[in-house]
Short mmCIF file of C-alpha atoms in Angstrom, two decimals:
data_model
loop_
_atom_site.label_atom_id
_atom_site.label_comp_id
_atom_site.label_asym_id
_atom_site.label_seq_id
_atom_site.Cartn_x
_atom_site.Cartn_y
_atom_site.Cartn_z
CA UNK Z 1 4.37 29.23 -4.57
CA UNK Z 2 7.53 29.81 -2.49
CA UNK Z 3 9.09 27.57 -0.93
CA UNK Z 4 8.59 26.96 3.11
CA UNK Z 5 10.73 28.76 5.80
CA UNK Z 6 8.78 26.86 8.62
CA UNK Z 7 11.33 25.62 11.08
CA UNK Z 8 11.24 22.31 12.81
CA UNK Z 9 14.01 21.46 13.91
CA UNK Z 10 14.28 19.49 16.83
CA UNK Z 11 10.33 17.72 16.09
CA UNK Z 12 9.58 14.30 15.32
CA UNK Z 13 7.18 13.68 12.72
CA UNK Z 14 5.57 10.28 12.28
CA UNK Z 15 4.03 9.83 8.31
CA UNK Z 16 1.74 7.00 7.35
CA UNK Z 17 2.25 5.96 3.58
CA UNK Z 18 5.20 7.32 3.01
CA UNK Z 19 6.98 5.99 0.31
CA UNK Z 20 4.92 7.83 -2.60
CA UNK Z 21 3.06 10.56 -3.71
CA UNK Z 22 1.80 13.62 -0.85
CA UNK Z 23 3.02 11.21 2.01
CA UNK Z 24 6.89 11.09 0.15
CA UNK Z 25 6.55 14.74 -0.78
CA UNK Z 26 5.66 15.64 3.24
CA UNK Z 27 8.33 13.68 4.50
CA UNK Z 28 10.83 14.90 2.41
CA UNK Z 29 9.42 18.47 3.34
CA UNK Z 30 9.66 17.82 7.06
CA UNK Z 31 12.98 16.69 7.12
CA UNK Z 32 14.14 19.64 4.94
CA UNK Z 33 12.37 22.05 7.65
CA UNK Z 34 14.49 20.15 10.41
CA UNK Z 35 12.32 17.71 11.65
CA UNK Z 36 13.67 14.38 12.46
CA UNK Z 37 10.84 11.80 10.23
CA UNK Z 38 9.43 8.67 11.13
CA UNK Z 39 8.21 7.38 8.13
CA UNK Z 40 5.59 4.34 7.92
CA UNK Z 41 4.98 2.78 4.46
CA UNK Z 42 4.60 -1.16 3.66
CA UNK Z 43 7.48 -1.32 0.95
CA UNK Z 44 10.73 -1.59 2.04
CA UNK Z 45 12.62 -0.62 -1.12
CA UNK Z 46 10.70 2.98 -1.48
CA UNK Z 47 11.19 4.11 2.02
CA UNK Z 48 15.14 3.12 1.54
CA UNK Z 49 14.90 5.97 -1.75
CA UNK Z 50 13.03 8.25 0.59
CA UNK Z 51 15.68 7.54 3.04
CA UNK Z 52 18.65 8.46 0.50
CA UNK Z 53 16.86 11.72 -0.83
CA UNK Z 54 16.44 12.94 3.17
CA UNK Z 55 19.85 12.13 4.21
CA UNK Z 56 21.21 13.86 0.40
CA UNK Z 57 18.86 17.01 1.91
CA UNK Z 58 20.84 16.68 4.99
CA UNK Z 59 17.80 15.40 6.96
CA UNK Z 60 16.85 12.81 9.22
CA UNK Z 61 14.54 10.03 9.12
CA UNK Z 62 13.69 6.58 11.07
CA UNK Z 63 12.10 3.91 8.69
CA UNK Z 64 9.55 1.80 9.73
CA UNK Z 65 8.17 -1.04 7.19
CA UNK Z 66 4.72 -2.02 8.36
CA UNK Z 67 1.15 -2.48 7.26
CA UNK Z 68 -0.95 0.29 9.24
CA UNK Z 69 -3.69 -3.00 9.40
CA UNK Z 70 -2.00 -5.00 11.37
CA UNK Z 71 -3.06 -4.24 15.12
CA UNK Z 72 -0.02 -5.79 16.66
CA UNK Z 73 2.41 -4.17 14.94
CA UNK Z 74 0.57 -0.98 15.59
CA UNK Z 75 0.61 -1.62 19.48
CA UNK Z 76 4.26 -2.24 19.44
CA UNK Z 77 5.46 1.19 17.51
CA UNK Z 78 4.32 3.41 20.75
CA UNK Z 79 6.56 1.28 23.40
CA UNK Z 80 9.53 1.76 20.65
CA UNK Z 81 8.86 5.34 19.71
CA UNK Z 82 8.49 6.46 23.61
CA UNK Z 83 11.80 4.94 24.02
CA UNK Z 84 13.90 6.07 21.40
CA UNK Z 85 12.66 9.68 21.22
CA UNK Z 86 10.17 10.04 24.25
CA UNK Z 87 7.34 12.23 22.23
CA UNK Z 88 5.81 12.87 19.37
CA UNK Z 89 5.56 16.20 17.59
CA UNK Z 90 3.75 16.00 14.18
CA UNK Z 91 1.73 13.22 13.09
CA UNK Z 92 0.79 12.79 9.55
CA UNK Z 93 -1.96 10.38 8.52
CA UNK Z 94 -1.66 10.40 5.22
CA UNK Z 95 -2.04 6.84 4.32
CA UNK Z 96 -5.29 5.66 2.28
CA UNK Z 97 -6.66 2.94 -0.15
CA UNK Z 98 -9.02 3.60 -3.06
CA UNK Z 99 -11.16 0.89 -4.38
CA UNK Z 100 -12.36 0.26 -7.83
CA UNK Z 101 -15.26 2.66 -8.46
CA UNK Z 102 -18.23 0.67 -8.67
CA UNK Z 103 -21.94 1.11 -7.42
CA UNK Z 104 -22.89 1.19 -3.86
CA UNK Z 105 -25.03 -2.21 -4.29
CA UNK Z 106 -22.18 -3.72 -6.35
CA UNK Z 107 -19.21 -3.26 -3.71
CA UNK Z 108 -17.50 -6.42 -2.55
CA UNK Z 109 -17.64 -7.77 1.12
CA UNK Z 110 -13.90 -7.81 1.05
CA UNK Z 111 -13.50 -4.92 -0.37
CA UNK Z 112 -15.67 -2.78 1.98
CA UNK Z 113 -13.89 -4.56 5.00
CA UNK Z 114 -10.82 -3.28 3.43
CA UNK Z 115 -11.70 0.18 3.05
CA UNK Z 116 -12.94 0.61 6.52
CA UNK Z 117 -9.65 -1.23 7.60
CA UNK Z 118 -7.08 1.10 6.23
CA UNK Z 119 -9.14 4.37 5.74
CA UNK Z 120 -10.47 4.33 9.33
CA UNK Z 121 -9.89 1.62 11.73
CA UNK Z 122 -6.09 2.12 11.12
CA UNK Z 123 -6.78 6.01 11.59
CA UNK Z 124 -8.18 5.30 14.53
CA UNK Z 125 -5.64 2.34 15.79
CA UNK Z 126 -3.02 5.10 15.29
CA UNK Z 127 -4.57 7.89 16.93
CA UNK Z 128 -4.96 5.54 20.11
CA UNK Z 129 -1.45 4.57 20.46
CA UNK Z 130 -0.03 7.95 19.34
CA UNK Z 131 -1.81 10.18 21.37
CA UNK Z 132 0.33 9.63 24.61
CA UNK Z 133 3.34 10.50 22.94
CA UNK Z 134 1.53 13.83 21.29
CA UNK Z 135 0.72 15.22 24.81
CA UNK Z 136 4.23 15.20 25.48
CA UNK Z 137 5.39 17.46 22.81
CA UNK Z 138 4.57 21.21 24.10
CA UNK Z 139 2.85 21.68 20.55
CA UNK Z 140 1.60 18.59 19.33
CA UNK Z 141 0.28 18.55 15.95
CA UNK Z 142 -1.95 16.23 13.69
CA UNK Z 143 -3.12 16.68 10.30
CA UNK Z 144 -6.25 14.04 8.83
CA UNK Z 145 -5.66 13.78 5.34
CA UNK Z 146 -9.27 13.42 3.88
CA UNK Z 147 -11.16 14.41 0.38
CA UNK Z 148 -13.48 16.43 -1.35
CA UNK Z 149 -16.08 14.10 -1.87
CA UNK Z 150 -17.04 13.99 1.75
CA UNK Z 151 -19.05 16.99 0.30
CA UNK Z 152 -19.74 16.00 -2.93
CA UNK Z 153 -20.44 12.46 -2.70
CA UNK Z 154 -19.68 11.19 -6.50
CA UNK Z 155 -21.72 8.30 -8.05
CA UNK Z 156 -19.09 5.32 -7.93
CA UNK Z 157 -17.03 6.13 -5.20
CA UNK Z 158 -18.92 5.08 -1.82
CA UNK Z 159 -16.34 3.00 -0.04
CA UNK Z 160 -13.95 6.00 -0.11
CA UNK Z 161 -16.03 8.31 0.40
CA UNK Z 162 -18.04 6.50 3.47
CA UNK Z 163 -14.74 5.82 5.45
CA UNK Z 164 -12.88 9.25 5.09
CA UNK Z 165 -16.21 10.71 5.98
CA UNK Z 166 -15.66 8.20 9.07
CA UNK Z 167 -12.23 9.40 9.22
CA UNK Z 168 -13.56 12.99 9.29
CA UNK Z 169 -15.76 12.37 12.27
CA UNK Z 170 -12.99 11.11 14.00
CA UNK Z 171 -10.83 13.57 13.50
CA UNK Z 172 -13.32 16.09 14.82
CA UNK Z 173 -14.67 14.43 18.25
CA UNK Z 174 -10.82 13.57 18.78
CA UNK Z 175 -9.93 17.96 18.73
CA UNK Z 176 -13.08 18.40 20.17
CA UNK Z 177 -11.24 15.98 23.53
CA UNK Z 178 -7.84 17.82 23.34
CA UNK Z 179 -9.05 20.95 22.91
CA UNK Z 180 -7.53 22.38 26.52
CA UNK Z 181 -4.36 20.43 25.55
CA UNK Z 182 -1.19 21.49 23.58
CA UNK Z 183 -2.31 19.73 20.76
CA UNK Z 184 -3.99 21.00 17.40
CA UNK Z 185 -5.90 18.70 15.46
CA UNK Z 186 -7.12 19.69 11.94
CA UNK Z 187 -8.09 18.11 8.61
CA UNK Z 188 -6.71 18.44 4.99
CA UNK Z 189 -8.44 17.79 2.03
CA UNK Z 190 -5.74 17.86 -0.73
CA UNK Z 191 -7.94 17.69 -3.66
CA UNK Z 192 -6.48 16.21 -6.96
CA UNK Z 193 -3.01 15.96 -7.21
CA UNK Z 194 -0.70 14.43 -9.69
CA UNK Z 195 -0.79 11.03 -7.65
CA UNK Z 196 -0.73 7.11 -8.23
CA UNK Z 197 -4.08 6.63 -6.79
CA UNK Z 198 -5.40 10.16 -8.72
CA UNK Z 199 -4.25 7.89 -11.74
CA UNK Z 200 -5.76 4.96 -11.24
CA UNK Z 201 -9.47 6.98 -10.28
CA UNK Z 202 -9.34 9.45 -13.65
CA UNK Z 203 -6.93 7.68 -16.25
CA UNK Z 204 -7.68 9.83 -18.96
CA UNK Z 205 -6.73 13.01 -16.83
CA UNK Z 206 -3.90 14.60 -17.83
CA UNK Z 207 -2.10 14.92 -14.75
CA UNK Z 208 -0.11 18.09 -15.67
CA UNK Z 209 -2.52 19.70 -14.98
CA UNK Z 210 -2.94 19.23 -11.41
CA UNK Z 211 -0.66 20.17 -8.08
CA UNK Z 212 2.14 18.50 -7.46
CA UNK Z 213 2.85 16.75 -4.31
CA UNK Z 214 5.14 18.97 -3.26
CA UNK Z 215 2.98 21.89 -3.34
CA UNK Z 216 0.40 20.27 -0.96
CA UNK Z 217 3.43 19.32 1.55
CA UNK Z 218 4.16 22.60 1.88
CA UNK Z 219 0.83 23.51 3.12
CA UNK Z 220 1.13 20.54 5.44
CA UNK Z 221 4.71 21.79 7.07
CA UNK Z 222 3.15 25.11 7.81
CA UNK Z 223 0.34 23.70 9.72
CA UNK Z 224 2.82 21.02 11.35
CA UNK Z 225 4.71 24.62 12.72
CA UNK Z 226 4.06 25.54 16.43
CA UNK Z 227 2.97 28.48 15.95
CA UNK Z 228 0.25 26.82 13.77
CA UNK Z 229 -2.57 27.32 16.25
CA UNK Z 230 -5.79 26.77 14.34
CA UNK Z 231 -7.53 23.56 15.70
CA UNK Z 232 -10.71 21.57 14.43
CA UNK Z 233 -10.82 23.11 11.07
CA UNK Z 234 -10.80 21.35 7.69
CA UNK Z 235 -8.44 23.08 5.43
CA UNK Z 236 -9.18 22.83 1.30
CA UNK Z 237 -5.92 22.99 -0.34
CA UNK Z 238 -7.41 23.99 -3.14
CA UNK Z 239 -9.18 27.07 -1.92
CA UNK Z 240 -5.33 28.15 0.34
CA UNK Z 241 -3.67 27.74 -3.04
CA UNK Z 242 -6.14 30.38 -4.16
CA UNK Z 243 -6.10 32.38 -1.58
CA UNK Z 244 -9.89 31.82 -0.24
CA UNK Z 245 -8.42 29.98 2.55
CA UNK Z 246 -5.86 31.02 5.39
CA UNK Z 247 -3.24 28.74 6.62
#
């Protein structure tokens, strides 16, 4: 697939887990299309790498080290963002956590709680405290990143699927209440890509044989565009790689 001519410049992007995998390949893809990134990961040392790669593109990027779980941390970042930039453009919730893949009846308190906590109450958190800044861009833009077991619900993986069906929901009554504003809301279902957590699900997969990161960034700088006016849909990136599916 060729490579993006999307234009950005001038946009602030804000990217949840961004220090590996789709959420490092889109931030590194905004900031080569001109956007200035915000990117949100916990570890310190990977976002500094993302950091070097952006500036060595001749982007731009503001780092913020934080745990998406942590709800005062989370209130603070809209006071900070409003005043250093004063809107929002594009955000990106890409970050997620995948349990162990275990049985419905054999899933762990703590681990459930922890699902719901970064898969969806996080989501949510974000969407809250973000969403003043998006109405200020003149095309605000935010892309759910979900999967495609919402559909197929697999044996094994209920705590994933349950909350990024959650996270689905969400995403849908949320366009459904800016629908007469300048902001476009849609979901992305990236479908296996050669990814850390894609590892750790399928270890015996050979992950050649699946889309790289950078492929499915691409997809998520065109709908990050402007002109990108579709709202409230749920893209497959499998089926737009194909063809099946506009962008």
């Amino acid at each position: 697939m060729s490579e993006t001519t999307t234009d950005l410049s001038g946009r602030y992007a804000l990217v949840t887990g961004a220090s590996r995998g789709i959420g490092r390949a889109t931030a590194l893809a905004l900031a080569k299309a001109g956007a200035h990134v915000i990117a949100i990961a916990r570890t310190t040392g990977a976002l500094e790498e993302l950091d070097d790669d952006i500036k060595q593109a001749g982007g731009k990027a503001t780092l913020i080290p934080v745990d998406i779980t942590h709800a005062e941390a989370i209130d603070q970042l809209a006071p900070v963002l409003l005043q250093r930039f004063g809107k929002l453009d594009i955000f990106v919730a890409n970050a997620g956590a995948l349990n162990d893949l275990t049985p419905v009846a054999d899933i762990e308190r703590k681990t459930w709680d922890g699902m719901l906590a970064v898969n969806l109450t996080a989501q949510w958190h974000l969407t809250k405290v973000l969403d003043p800044l998006l109405r200020q861009s003149d095309a605000g833009r935010v892309i759910y990143l979900s999967t495609g077991t919402t559909e197929s619900f697999k044996p094994f993986w209920g705590a994933y699927t349950v909350t990024k069906a959650g996270l689905e929901a969400l995403a849908h009554t949320y366009a459904n209440e800016v629908e007469k504003t300048a902001l476009r809301v849609n979901i992305l279902n990236p479908g296996p890509s050669r990814t850390s957590m894609r590892a750790q699900a399928m270890p015996g997969e050979d992950p050649e044989t699946l889309p790289h990161p950078d492929e499915v960034a691409e997809l998520i700088v065109r709908m990050s565009a402007p002109q990108y006016e579709k709202h409230g849909v749920r893209i497959n990136f499998r089926d737009w790689r194909e063809g099946n599916q506009s962008d």
